mmCIF file of C-alpha atoms in Angstrom:
data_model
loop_
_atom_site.group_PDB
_atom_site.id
_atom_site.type_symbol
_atom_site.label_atom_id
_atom_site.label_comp_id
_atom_site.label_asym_id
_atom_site.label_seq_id
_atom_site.Cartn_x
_atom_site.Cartn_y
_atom_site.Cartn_z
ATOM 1 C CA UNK A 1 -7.976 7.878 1.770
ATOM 2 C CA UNK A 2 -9.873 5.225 3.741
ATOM 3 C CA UNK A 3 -10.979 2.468 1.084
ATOM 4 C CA UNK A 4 -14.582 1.404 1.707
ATOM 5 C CA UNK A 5 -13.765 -2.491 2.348
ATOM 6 C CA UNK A 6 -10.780 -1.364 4.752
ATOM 7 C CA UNK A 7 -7.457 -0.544 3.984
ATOM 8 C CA UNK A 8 -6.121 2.880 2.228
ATOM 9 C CA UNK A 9 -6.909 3.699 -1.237
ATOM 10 C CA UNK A 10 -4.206 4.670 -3.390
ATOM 11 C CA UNK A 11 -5.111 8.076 -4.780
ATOM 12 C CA UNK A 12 -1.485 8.993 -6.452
ATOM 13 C CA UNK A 13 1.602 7.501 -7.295
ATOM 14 C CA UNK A 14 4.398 9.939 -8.003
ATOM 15 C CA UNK A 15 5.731 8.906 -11.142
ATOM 16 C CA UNK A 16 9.491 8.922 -10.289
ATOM 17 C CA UNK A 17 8.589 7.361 -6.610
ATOM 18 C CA UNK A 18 9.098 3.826 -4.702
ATOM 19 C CA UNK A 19 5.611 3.207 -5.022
ATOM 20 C CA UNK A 20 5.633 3.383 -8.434
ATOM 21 C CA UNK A 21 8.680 1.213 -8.843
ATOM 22 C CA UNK A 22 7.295 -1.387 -6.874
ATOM 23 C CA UNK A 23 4.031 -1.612 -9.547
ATOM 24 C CA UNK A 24 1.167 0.056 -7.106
ATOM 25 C CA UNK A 25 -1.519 2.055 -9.241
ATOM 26 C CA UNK A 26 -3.860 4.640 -8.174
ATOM 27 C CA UNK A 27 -7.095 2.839 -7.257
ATOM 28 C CA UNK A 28 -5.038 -0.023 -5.094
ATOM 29 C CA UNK A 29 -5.918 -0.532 -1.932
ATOM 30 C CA UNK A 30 -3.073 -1.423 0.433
ATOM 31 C CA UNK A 31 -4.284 -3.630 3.234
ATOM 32 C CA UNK A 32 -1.155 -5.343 4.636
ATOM 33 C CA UNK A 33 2.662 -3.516 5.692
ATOM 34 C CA UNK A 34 4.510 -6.386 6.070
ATOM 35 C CA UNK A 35 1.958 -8.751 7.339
ATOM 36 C CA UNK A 36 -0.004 -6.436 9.473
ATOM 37 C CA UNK A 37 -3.195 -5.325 8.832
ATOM 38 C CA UNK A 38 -4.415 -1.959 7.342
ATOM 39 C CA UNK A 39 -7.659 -0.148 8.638
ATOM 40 C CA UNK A 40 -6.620 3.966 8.513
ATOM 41 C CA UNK A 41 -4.011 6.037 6.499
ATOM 42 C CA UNK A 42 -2.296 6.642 9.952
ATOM 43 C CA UNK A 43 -1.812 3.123 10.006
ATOM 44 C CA UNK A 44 0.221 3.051 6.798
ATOM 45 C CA UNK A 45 2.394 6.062 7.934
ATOM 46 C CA UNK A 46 3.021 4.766 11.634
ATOM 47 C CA UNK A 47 4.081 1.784 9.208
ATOM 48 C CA UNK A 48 6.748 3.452 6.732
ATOM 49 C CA UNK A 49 8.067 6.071 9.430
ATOM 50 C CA UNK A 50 11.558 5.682 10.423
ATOM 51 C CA UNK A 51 12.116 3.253 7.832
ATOM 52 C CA UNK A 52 15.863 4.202 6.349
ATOM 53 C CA UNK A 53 15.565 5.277 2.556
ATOM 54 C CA UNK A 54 15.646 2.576 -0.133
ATOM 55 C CA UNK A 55 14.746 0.138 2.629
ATOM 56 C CA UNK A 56 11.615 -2.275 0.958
ATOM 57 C CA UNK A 57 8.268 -3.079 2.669
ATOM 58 C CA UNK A 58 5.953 -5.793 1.648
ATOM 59 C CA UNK A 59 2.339 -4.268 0.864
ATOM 60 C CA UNK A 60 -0.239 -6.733 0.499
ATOM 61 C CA UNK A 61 -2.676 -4.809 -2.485
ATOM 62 C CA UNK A 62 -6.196 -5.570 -3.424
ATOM 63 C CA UNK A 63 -6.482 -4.316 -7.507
ATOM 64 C CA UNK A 64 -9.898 -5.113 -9.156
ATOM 65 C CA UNK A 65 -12.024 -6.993 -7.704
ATOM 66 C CA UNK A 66 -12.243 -7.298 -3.363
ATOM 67 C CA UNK A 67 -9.965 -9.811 -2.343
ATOM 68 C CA UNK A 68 -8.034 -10.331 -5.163
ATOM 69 C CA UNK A 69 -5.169 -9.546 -3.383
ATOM 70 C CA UNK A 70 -0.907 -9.657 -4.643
ATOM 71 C CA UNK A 71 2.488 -8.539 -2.439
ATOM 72 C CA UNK A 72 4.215 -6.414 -3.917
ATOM 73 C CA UNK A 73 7.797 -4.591 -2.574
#
């Protein structure tokens, strides 16, 4: 999902998944793949595609309130 200040909401987090070992929480908005920016879901998956299993990418999330932002991996 598109976020409404840019980026791509998070709407799940699989419970057993990378995203959820790397602290993300439905509701996050990811805005950064390793330093570059986020403005479409396509975005995120031209991002993350061909990247080797168990291989880490640093997300840059905004959780709360817009712009408080963290990195996670």
């Amino acid at each position: 999902d598109l976020a409404p200040q840019g980026g791509v909401l998070v709407s799940d987090v699989d419970d057993d998944g990378p995203g959820r070992r790397a602290g993300l929480r439905i509701g996050d908005v990811l805005v950064a793949v390793d330093g570059r920016p986020l403005r479409a879901p396509w975005q995120l998956a031209a991002a993350l595609v061909g990247r080797e299993a168990g291989s880490t990418a640093r997300l840059t999330v905004e959780r709360g309130e817009p712009g408080a932002r963290t990195t996670q991996e």
